[in-house]
PDB file of C-alpha atoms and ligand atoms in Angstrom:
ATOM      1  CA  MET X 271      18.826  21.343  23.229  1.00 83.00           C
ATOM      2  CA  ARG X 272      16.836  17.807  23.366  1.00 92.00           C
ATOM      3  CA  SER X 273      16.849  16.167  26.680  1.00 93.00           C
ATOM      4  CA  LYS X 274      18.731  13.082  27.271  1.00 97.00           C
ATOM      5  CA  ILE X 275      16.428  10.623  28.978  1.00 98.00           C
ATOM      6  CA  VAL X 276      16.512   7.297  30.523  1.00 98.00           C
ATOM      7  CA  ALA X 277      13.285   5.180  31.143  1.00 98.00           C
ATOM      8  CA  GLY X 278      12.765   1.934  32.853  1.00 98.00           C
ATOM      9  CA  ASN X 279       9.661   0.103  31.884  1.00 98.00           C
ATOM     10  CA  TRP X 280       9.031  -2.189  34.677  1.00 98.00           C
ATOM     11  CA  LYS X 281       6.293  -4.194  32.421  1.00 98.00           C
ATOM     12  CA  MET X 282       4.484  -6.338  34.912  1.00 98.00           C
ATOM     13  CA  ASN X 283       7.110  -6.869  37.573  1.00 98.00           C
ATOM     14  CA  LYS X 284       7.453  -5.802  40.964  1.00 97.00           C
ATOM     15  CA  THR X 285       4.624  -6.358  43.832  1.00 97.00           C
ATOM     16  CA  TYR X 286       3.525  -3.342  45.730  1.00 96.00           C
ATOM     17  CA  GLN X 287       6.267  -3.774  48.496  1.00 96.00           C
ATOM     18  CA  GLU X 288       8.978  -4.908  45.879  1.00 97.00           C
ATOM     19  CA  SER X 289       7.895  -1.518  44.110  1.00 97.00           C
ATOM     20  CA  LYS X 290       8.562   0.273  47.425  1.00 96.00           C
ATOM     21  CA  ALA X 291      11.940  -1.426  48.059  1.00 97.00           C
ATOM     22  CA  LEU X 292      13.119  -0.478  44.312  1.00 98.00           C
ATOM     23  CA  VAL X 293      12.376   2.868  44.502  1.00 97.00           C
ATOM     24  CA  LYS X 294      13.758   3.416  47.926  1.00 96.00           C
ATOM     25  CA  GLU X 295      16.977   2.266  46.314  1.00 96.00           C
ATOM     26  CA  LEU X 296      16.760   4.653  43.223  1.00 97.00           C
ATOM     27  CA  LYS X 297      16.367   7.507  45.387  1.00 95.00           C
ATOM     28  CA  LYS X 298      18.959   6.825  47.671  1.00 93.00           C
ATOM     29  CA  SER X 299      21.565   6.279  44.677  1.00 90.00           C
ATOM     30  CA  VAL X 300      20.233   9.040  42.329  1.00 91.00           C
ATOM     31  CA  LYS X 301      21.512  11.467  44.854  1.00 86.00           C
ATOM     32  CA  GLU X 302      24.955  10.728  44.238  1.00 82.00           C
ATOM     33  CA  ILE X 303      24.408  11.309  40.419  1.00 85.00           C
ATOM     34  CA  LYS X 304      24.857  14.779  38.641  1.00 83.00           C
ATOM     35  CA  LEU X 305      22.469  14.720  35.942  1.00 84.00           C
ATOM     36  CA  ASP X 306      23.011  17.247  33.577  1.00 84.00           C
ATOM     37  CA  ASN X 307      20.037  17.999  30.918  1.00 90.00           C
ATOM     38  CA  THR X 308      19.091  14.406  31.708  1.00 95.00           C
ATOM     39  CA  ARG X 309      15.674  13.073  32.933  1.00 97.00           C
ATOM     40  CA  ILE X 310      14.947   9.874  34.473  1.00 97.00           C
ATOM     41  CA  ILE X 311      11.733   8.125  34.330  1.00 98.00           C
ATOM     42  CA  ILE X 312      10.461   4.980  35.818  1.00 98.00           C
ATOM     43  CA  ALA X 313       7.182   2.974  34.674  1.00 98.00           C
ATOM     44  CA  PRO X 314       5.750   0.529  37.356  1.00 98.00           C
ATOM     45  CA  PRO X 315       2.620  -1.395  36.885  1.00 98.00           C
ATOM     46  CA  PHE X 316      -0.616   0.232  37.431  1.00 97.00           C
ATOM     47  CA  THR X 317      -1.246  -0.935  40.818  1.00 97.00           C
ATOM     48  CA  ASN X 318       1.840   0.967  41.894  1.00 96.00           C
ATOM     49  CA  LEU X 319       2.007   3.793  40.302  1.00 97.00           C
ATOM     50  CA  GLN X 320       0.044   6.220  42.326  1.00 97.00           C
ATOM     51  CA  LYS X 321       2.528   4.942  45.618  1.00 96.00           C
ATOM     52  CA  VAL X 322       5.633   5.348  43.346  1.00 97.00           C
ATOM     53  CA  SER X 323       4.644   8.833  42.213  1.00 97.00           C
ATOM     54  CA  LYS X 324       3.950   9.879  45.658  1.00 96.00           C
ATOM     55  CA  LYS X 325       7.142   8.642  46.970  1.00 96.00           C
ATOM     56  CA  THR X 326       9.233  10.177  44.062  1.00 96.00           C
ATOM     57  CA  LYS X 327       7.091  13.896  43.998  1.00 93.00           C
ATOM     58  CA  ASP X 328      10.212  15.740  45.258  1.00 89.00           C
ATOM     59  CA  THR X 329      12.880  13.687  43.277  1.00 93.00           C
ATOM     60  CA  CYS X 330      14.452  13.804  39.979  1.00 94.00           C
ATOM     61  CA  ILE X 331      12.257  10.615  39.288  1.00 97.00           C
ATOM     62  CA  GLU X 332       9.881  10.963  37.017  1.00 97.00           C
ATOM     63  CA  VAL X 333       6.965   8.288  36.786  1.00 98.00           C
ATOM     64  CA  ALA X 334       5.164   6.850  33.557  1.00 98.00           C
ATOM     65  CA  ALA X 335       2.207   4.825  33.018  1.00 98.00           C
ATOM     66  CA  GLN X 336       2.688   1.859  30.828  1.00 98.00           C
ATOM     67  CA  ASN X 337      -0.517   2.080  28.909  1.00 98.00           C
ATOM     68  CA  ILE X 338      -3.510   3.473  28.802  1.00 98.00           C
ATOM     69  CA  CYS X 339      -7.200   3.161  26.952  1.00 98.00           C
ATOM     70  CA  ALA X 340      -8.210   5.134  24.073  1.00 98.00           C
ATOM     71  CA  LEU X 341     -11.312   6.165  25.687  1.00 98.00           C
ATOM     72  CA  GLU X 342     -11.689   8.387  28.535  1.00 98.00           C
ATOM     73  CA  SER X 343     -14.360   6.753  30.406  1.00 98.00           C
ATOM     74  CA  GLY X 344     -17.379   4.286  30.438  1.00 98.00           C
ATOM     75  CA  ALA X 345     -17.908   0.622  30.401  1.00 98.00           C
ATOM     76  CA  PHE X 346     -14.473  -0.876  29.586  1.00 97.00           C
ATOM     77  CA  THR X 347     -13.946  -3.518  32.275  1.00 98.00           C
ATOM     78  CA  GLY X 348     -10.010  -3.909  33.305  1.00 97.00           C
ATOM     79  CA  GLU X 349      -9.134  -0.606  31.478  1.00 98.00           C
ATOM     80  CA  ILE X 350      -7.481   2.519  32.732  1.00 98.00           C
ATOM     81  CA  SER X 351      -8.310   5.913  31.244  1.00 98.00           C
ATOM     82  CA  ALA X 352      -5.967   8.869  30.550  1.00 98.00           C
ATOM     83  CA  PRO X 353      -7.612  11.318  33.208  1.00 98.00           C
ATOM     84  CA  MET X 354      -7.048   8.508  35.816  1.00 98.00           C
ATOM     85  CA  ILE X 355      -3.408   8.692  35.207  1.00 98.00           C
ATOM     86  CA  LYS X 356      -3.516  12.545  35.331  1.00 97.00           C
ATOM     87  CA  SER X 357      -5.404  12.274  38.648  1.00 97.00           C
ATOM     88  CA  ILE X 358      -2.409  10.775  40.641  1.00 96.00           C
ATOM     89  CA  HIS X 359      -0.144  13.433  38.957  1.00 95.00           C
ATOM     90  CA  VAL X 360       1.829  11.051  36.333  1.00 97.00           C
ATOM     91  CA  ASP X 361       2.218  13.030  33.181  1.00 98.00           C
ATOM     92  CA  THR X 362       3.813  10.628  31.014  1.00 98.00           C
ATOM     93  CA  VAL X 363       2.537   7.283  29.272  1.00 98.00           C
ATOM     94  CA  ILE X 364       4.439   4.652  26.962  1.00 98.00           C
ATOM     95  CA  LEU X 365       2.542   3.651  24.166  1.00 98.00           C
ATOM     96  CA  GLY X 366       2.913   1.115  21.323  1.00 98.00           C
ATOM     97  CA  HIS X 367       5.396  -1.433  22.994  1.00 98.00           C
ATOM     98  CA  SER X 368       5.719  -4.215  21.127  1.00 97.00           C
ATOM     99  CA  GLU X 369       4.232  -6.355  23.732  1.00 97.00           C
ATOM    100  CA  ARG X 370       0.926  -4.153  23.470  1.00 98.00           C
ATOM    101  CA  ARG X 371       1.233  -4.467  19.706  1.00 97.00           C
ATOM    102  CA  GLU X 372       1.922  -8.487  19.775  1.00 96.00           C
ATOM    103  CA  TYR X 373      -0.428  -9.593  22.694  1.00 97.00           C
ATOM    104  CA  PHE X 374      -2.960  -7.004  23.258  1.00 97.00           C
ATOM    105  CA  GLY X 375      -4.029  -5.672  19.686  1.00 96.00           C
ATOM    106  CA  ASP X 376      -2.627  -2.347  19.760  1.00 98.00           C
ATOM    107  CA  THR X 377      -2.600  -1.686  15.894  1.00 98.00           C
ATOM    108  CA  ASP X 378      -1.292   1.490  14.458  1.00 98.00           C
ATOM    109  CA  GLU X 379      -4.587   2.814  13.963  1.00 98.00           C
ATOM    110  CA  LEU X 380      -5.859   2.128  17.717  1.00 98.00           C
ATOM    111  CA  LEU X 381      -2.288   3.596  18.871  1.00 98.00           C
ATOM    112  CA  ALA X 382      -3.067   6.737  16.881  1.00 98.00           C
ATOM    113  CA  LYS X 383      -6.499   7.152  19.119  1.00 98.00           C
ATOM    114  CA  LYS X 384      -4.541   6.677  22.312  1.00 98.00           C
ATOM    115  CA  VAL X 385      -1.798   9.012  21.217  1.00 98.00           C
ATOM    116  CA  ASP X 386      -4.766  11.498  20.848  1.00 98.00           C
ATOM    117  CA  THR X 387      -6.342  10.763  24.155  1.00 98.00           C
ATOM    118  CA  ALA X 388      -3.064  10.862  25.835  1.00 98.00           C
ATOM    119  CA  LEU X 389      -2.037  14.582  24.644  1.00 98.00           C
ATOM    120  CA  LYS X 390      -5.520  15.645  24.815  1.00 98.00           C
ATOM    121  CA  ASN X 391      -5.292  14.825  28.485  1.00 98.00           C
ATOM    122  CA  ASP X 392      -1.941  16.591  28.837  1.00 98.00           C
ATOM    123  CA  LEU X 393       0.037  13.415  28.926  1.00 98.00           C
ATOM    124  CA  GLU X 394       3.344  13.124  27.354  1.00 98.00           C
ATOM    125  CA  VAL X 395       3.853  10.100  25.176  1.00 98.00           C
ATOM    126  CA  ILE X 396       6.704   7.933  25.169  1.00 98.00           C
ATOM    127  CA  PHE X 397       6.198   6.211  21.352  1.00 98.00           C
ATOM    128  CA  CYS X 398       7.811   3.186  20.606  1.00 98.00           C
ATOM    129  CA  PHE X 399       8.249   1.052  17.307  1.00 98.00           C
ATOM    130  CA  GLY X 400      10.398  -1.290  15.620  1.00 98.00           C
ATOM    131  CA  GLU X 401      10.620  -4.030  13.202  1.00 97.00           C
ATOM    132  CA  VAL X 402      10.304  -7.873  13.972  1.00 96.00           C
ATOM    133  CA  LEU X 403      13.373 -10.055  12.889  1.00 94.00           C
ATOM    134  CA  GLU X 404      12.157 -11.327   9.629  1.00 94.00           C
ATOM    135  CA  ASP X 405      11.804  -7.326   8.449  1.00 96.00           C
ATOM    136  CA  ARG X 406      15.294  -6.760   9.520  1.00 95.00           C
ATOM    137  CA  LYS X 407      16.439  -9.967   7.715  1.00 93.00           C
ATOM    138  CA  SER X 408      14.433  -8.854   4.759  1.00 95.00           C
ATOM    139  CA  GLY X 409      15.807  -5.653   4.555  1.00 95.00           C
ATOM    140  CA  ASN X 410      12.374  -4.190   5.333  1.00 97.00           C
ATOM    141  CA  HIS X 411      13.173  -2.548   8.641  1.00 98.00           C
ATOM    142  CA  PHE X 412      12.883   1.099   6.920  1.00 98.00           C
ATOM    143  CA  LYS X 413       9.653   0.575   5.656  1.00 98.00           C
ATOM    144  CA  VAL X 414       8.127  -0.758   8.777  1.00 98.00           C
ATOM    145  CA  VAL X 415       9.168   1.533  10.822  1.00 98.00           C
ATOM    146  CA  GLU X 416       8.250   4.732   8.672  1.00 98.00           C
ATOM    147  CA  GLU X 417       4.598   3.113   8.378  1.00 98.00           C
ATOM    148  CA  GLN X 418       4.261   2.655  12.212  1.00 98.00           C
ATOM    149  CA  ILE X 419       5.508   6.597  12.792  1.00 98.00           C
ATOM    150  CA  LYS X 420       3.406   7.700   9.689  1.00 98.00           C
ATOM    151  CA  LYS X 421       0.086   5.501  10.898  1.00 98.00           C
ATOM    152  CA  ALA X 422       0.526   6.703  14.557  1.00 98.00           C
ATOM    153  CA  LEU X 423       1.576   9.917  14.921  1.00 98.00           C
ATOM    154  CA  PHE X 424       1.472  11.938  11.374  1.00 98.00           C
ATOM    155  CA  HIS X 425      -1.755  13.390  11.938  1.00 98.00           C
ATOM    156  CA  LEU X 426      -0.590  15.433  14.816  1.00 97.00           C
ATOM    157  CA  THR X 427       0.435  19.016  14.789  1.00 96.00           C
ATOM    158  CA  SER X 428       3.797  20.816  14.811  1.00 95.00           C
ATOM    159  CA  GLU X 429       2.817  21.800  18.799  1.00 95.00           C
ATOM    160  CA  GLU X 430       1.621  18.366  19.567  1.00 97.00           C
ATOM    161  CA  TRP X 431       5.272  17.047  18.897  1.00 96.00           C
ATOM    162  CA  VAL X 432       6.697  19.035  21.939  1.00 96.00           C
ATOM    163  CA  ASN X 433       4.987  16.309  24.050  1.00 97.00           C
ATOM    164  CA  ILE X 434       6.306  13.178  21.793  1.00 98.00           C
ATOM    165  CA  ILE X 435       9.492  11.190  22.806  1.00 98.00           C
ATOM    166  CA  LEU X 436      10.495   8.382  20.341  1.00 98.00           C
ATOM    167  CA  ALA X 437      11.883   4.900  21.249  1.00 98.00           C
ATOM    168  CA  TYR X 438      13.259   2.771  18.750  1.00 98.00           C
ATOM    169  CA  GLU X 439      12.828  -0.991  20.057  1.00 97.00           C
ATOM    170  CA  PRO X 440      13.805  -3.585  17.642  1.00 97.00           C
ATOM    171  CA  VAL X 441      11.553  -6.255  18.470  1.00 95.00           C
ATOM    172  CA  TRP X 442      14.211  -8.862  18.186  1.00 94.00           C
ATOM    173  CA  ALA X 443      16.610  -7.267  20.705  1.00 92.00           C
ATOM    174  CA  ILE X 444      13.794  -7.098  23.569  1.00 91.00           C
ATOM    175  CA  GLY X 445      14.520  -9.557  26.282  1.00 82.00           C
ATOM    176  CA  THR X 446      16.345 -11.353  24.206  1.00 85.00           C
ATOM    177  CA  GLY X 447      20.182 -10.359  25.253  1.00 81.00           C
ATOM    178  CA  GLU X 448      20.730  -9.275  22.047  1.00 83.00           C
ATOM    179  CA  THR X 449      21.352  -5.713  21.204  1.00 87.00           C
ATOM    180  CA  ALA X 450      21.250  -3.746  17.917  1.00 91.00           C
ATOM    181  CA  SER X 451      24.994  -2.504  17.393  1.00 95.00           C
ATOM    182  CA  PRO X 452      25.294   1.185  17.902  1.00 96.00           C
ATOM    183  CA  GLU X 453      25.727   1.357  14.024  1.00 97.00           C
ATOM    184  CA  GLN X 454      22.219  -0.007  13.728  1.00 97.00           C
ATOM    185  CA  ALA X 455      20.714   1.999  16.137  1.00 97.00           C
ATOM    186  CA  GLN X 456      22.409   5.148  15.051  1.00 98.00           C
ATOM    187  CA  GLU X 457      21.012   4.427  11.518  1.00 98.00           C
ATOM    188  CA  MET X 458      17.513   3.723  12.271  1.00 98.00           C
ATOM    189  CA  HIS X 459      17.492   7.110  14.497  1.00 98.00           C
ATOM    190  CA  ALA X 460      19.209   9.274  11.848  1.00 98.00           C
ATOM    191  CA  PHE X 461      16.475   7.893   9.599  1.00 98.00           C
ATOM    192  CA  VAL X 462      13.794   8.907  11.849  1.00 98.00           C
ATOM    193  CA  ARG X 463      14.736  12.031  12.564  1.00 97.00           C
ATOM    194  CA  GLU X 464      15.030  12.841   8.841  1.00 96.00           C
ATOM    195  CA  LEU X 465      11.392  11.732   8.243  1.00 97.00           C
ATOM    196  CA  VAL X 466      10.054  13.866  11.128  1.00 96.00           C
ATOM    197  CA  ALA X 467      12.108  16.730   9.450  1.00 95.00           C
ATOM    198  CA  GLU X 468      10.709  15.944   5.916  1.00 95.00           C
ATOM    199  CA  ARG X 469       6.855  15.922   7.472  1.00 95.00           C
ATOM    200  CA  TYR X 470       7.221  18.920   9.560  1.00 94.00           C
ATOM    201  CA  ILE X 471      10.281  21.040  10.096  1.00 82.00           C
ATOM    202  CA  SER X 472      13.832  20.386  11.109  1.00 77.00           C
ATOM    203  CA  GLY X 473      13.083  22.336  14.556  1.00 87.00           C
ATOM    204  CA  ILE X 474      10.790  19.864  15.878  1.00 93.00           C
ATOM    205  CA  SER X 475      13.026  16.764  14.561  1.00 94.00           C
ATOM    206  CA  GLU X 476      16.074  18.358  16.298  1.00 95.00           C
ATOM    207  CA  ASN X 477      14.288  18.525  19.279  1.00 95.00           C
ATOM    208  CA  ILE X 478      12.572  15.073  19.764  1.00 97.00           C
ATOM    209  CA  SER X 479      14.514  12.658  21.881  1.00 98.00           C
ATOM    210  CA  ILE X 480      14.898   9.364  20.322  1.00 98.00           C
ATOM    211  CA  LEU X 481      15.597   6.699  22.665  1.00 98.00           C
ATOM    212  CA  TYR X 482      16.819   3.155  21.996  1.00 97.00           C
ATOM    213  CA  GLY X 483      15.477  -0.096  24.044  1.00 97.00           C
ATOM    214  CA  GLY X 484      16.325  -3.502  23.357  1.00 95.00           C
ATOM    215  CA  SER X 485      18.856  -5.441  26.070  1.00 92.00           C
ATOM    216  CA  VAL X 486      20.661  -2.456  27.084  1.00 96.00           C
ATOM    217  CA  LYS X 487      22.583  -3.152  29.965  1.00 96.00           C
ATOM    218  CA  PRO X 488      25.434  -1.411  32.074  1.00 97.00           C
ATOM    219  CA  THR X 489      28.273  -2.925  29.867  1.00 96.00           C
ATOM    220  CA  ASN X 490      26.775  -1.855  26.560  1.00 96.00           C
ATOM    221  CA  ALA X 491      25.011   1.321  27.339  1.00 97.00           C
ATOM    222  CA  LYS X 492      27.668   3.860  26.825  1.00 97.00           C
ATOM    223  CA  GLU X 493      28.685   2.581  23.474  1.00 97.00           C
ATOM    224  CA  ILE X 494      25.162   2.729  22.498  1.00 97.00           C
ATOM    225  CA  PHE X 495      24.370   6.131  23.887  1.00 97.00           C
ATOM    226  CA  SER X 496      27.350   7.818  22.481  1.00 97.00           C
ATOM    227  CA  LYS X 497      25.822   7.816  19.029  1.00 98.00           C
ATOM    228  CA  GLU X 498      24.530  11.341  17.785  1.00 97.00           C
ATOM    229  CA  ASP X 499      21.110  10.609  17.326  1.00 98.00           C
ATOM    230  CA  VAL X 500      20.700   8.272  20.420  1.00 98.00           C
ATOM    231  CA  ASP X 501      19.102  10.226  23.208  1.00 98.00           C
ATOM    232  CA  GLY X 502      18.664   7.791  25.864  1.00 98.00           C
ATOM    233  CA  GLY X 503      17.056   4.393  26.396  1.00 98.00           C
ATOM    234  CA  LEU X 504      14.150   2.500  27.218  1.00 98.00           C
ATOM    235  CA  ILE X 505      15.001   0.055  29.835  1.00 98.00           C
ATOM    236  CA  GLY X 506      13.343  -3.115  30.315  1.00 97.00           C
ATOM    237  CA  GLY X 507      15.237  -5.953  32.161  1.00 96.00           C
ATOM    238  CA  ALA X 508      18.221  -4.170  33.734  1.00 97.00           C
ATOM    239  CA  ALA X 509      15.438  -1.493  35.047  1.00 98.00           C
ATOM    240  CA  LEU X 510      14.395  -3.841  37.585  1.00 98.00           C
ATOM    241  CA  SER X 511      17.751  -3.474  39.366  1.00 97.00           C
ATOM    242  CA  ALA X 512      18.666  -0.182  41.100  1.00 97.00           C
ATOM    243  CA  ASN X 513      22.132  -0.859  40.270  1.00 96.00           C
ATOM    244  CA  ASP X 514      21.852  -1.497  36.866  1.00 97.00           C
ATOM    245  CA  PHE X 515      19.592   1.127  36.045  1.00 97.00           C
ATOM    246  CA  LEU X 516      21.510   3.602  37.700  1.00 96.00           C
ATOM    247  CA  ALA X 517      24.927   2.453  35.924  1.00 96.00           C
ATOM    248  CA  ILE X 518      23.022   3.013  32.616  1.00 97.00           C
ATOM    249  CA  VAL X 519      21.964   6.526  33.998  1.00 96.00           C
ATOM    250  CA  LYS X 520      25.404   6.908  34.738  1.00 94.00           C
ATOM    251  CA  ALA X 521      26.492   5.813  31.405  1.00 95.00           C
ATOM    252  CA  ILE X 522      24.676   8.873  29.687  1.00 92.00           C
TER     253      ILE X 522
HETATM  254  C1  PEP N 244      11.533  -3.063  26.660  1.00 54.94           C
HETATM  255  O1  PEP N 244      10.842  -3.804  26.773  1.00 54.94           O
HETATM  256  O2  PEP N 244      11.063  -1.631  26.252  1.00 54.94           O
HETATM  257  C2  PEP N 244      12.707  -3.255  26.695  1.00 54.94           C
HETATM  258  C3  PEP N 244      13.564  -2.743  25.847  1.00 54.94           C
HETATM  259  O3  PEP N 244      13.320  -4.398  27.101  1.00 54.94           O
HETATM  260  P1  PEP N 244      15.135  -5.284  27.391  1.00 54.94           P
HETATM  261  O4  PEP N 244      15.788  -3.826  28.018  1.00 54.94           O
HETATM  262  O5  PEP N 244      14.552  -6.236  28.533  1.00 54.94           O
HETATM  263  O6  PEP N 244      15.085  -5.415  26.346  1.00 54.94           O
END
């Protein structure tokens, strides 16, 4: 049975002190929630990763990094490597977020390398993909998503897929307040699951968790999560408030 997952991407938000306060609140409230086959993951900025990882050690809250370098070490000023992430007991990384694709040159080819480096270093990957508004309007969204997934992930072996979580994030819905309808999310998730089934075997596609991301809020989470192929959410803005984030966790 595939896991349900609610992951919070803090992006470039929260100072060290603010991170500590948010984690404290999350830890307190999460105790009241009964988690049934559901994982909670938070992805703070690099500067807060080690502290948050320590603070959540004996809780049900898992921690993820927001990015890694495709290379493992060397003269790459400002970069953070997979072994560095691993060394502070963080086991998951978000790759392919549309903001990384748009502002930091994360192409499908570079992402394929980052995915390999992450898996080689025993990191689980939350792989984001999704179309921009023009692609949706012109009816190209399936083609665009298919390309993104094929180029970055279809060189992987079946065994490697055990450490992949997918996150469909239509770019037009990220941080805009505009959410894909539950039907639009379901349609794309089912398409992607079928794509993976065609390339690999249905056992892999059936077990892969596919999250939806894009303006998920406490008010719309339940409806989106009710769809058959939506296995949870990748949450941006609403993950910055413990109340909102936990309300979304409860919705699952
Ligand atoms: C995201 O950045 O992954 C995201 C889904 O953001 P938001 O929830 O703010 O749209």
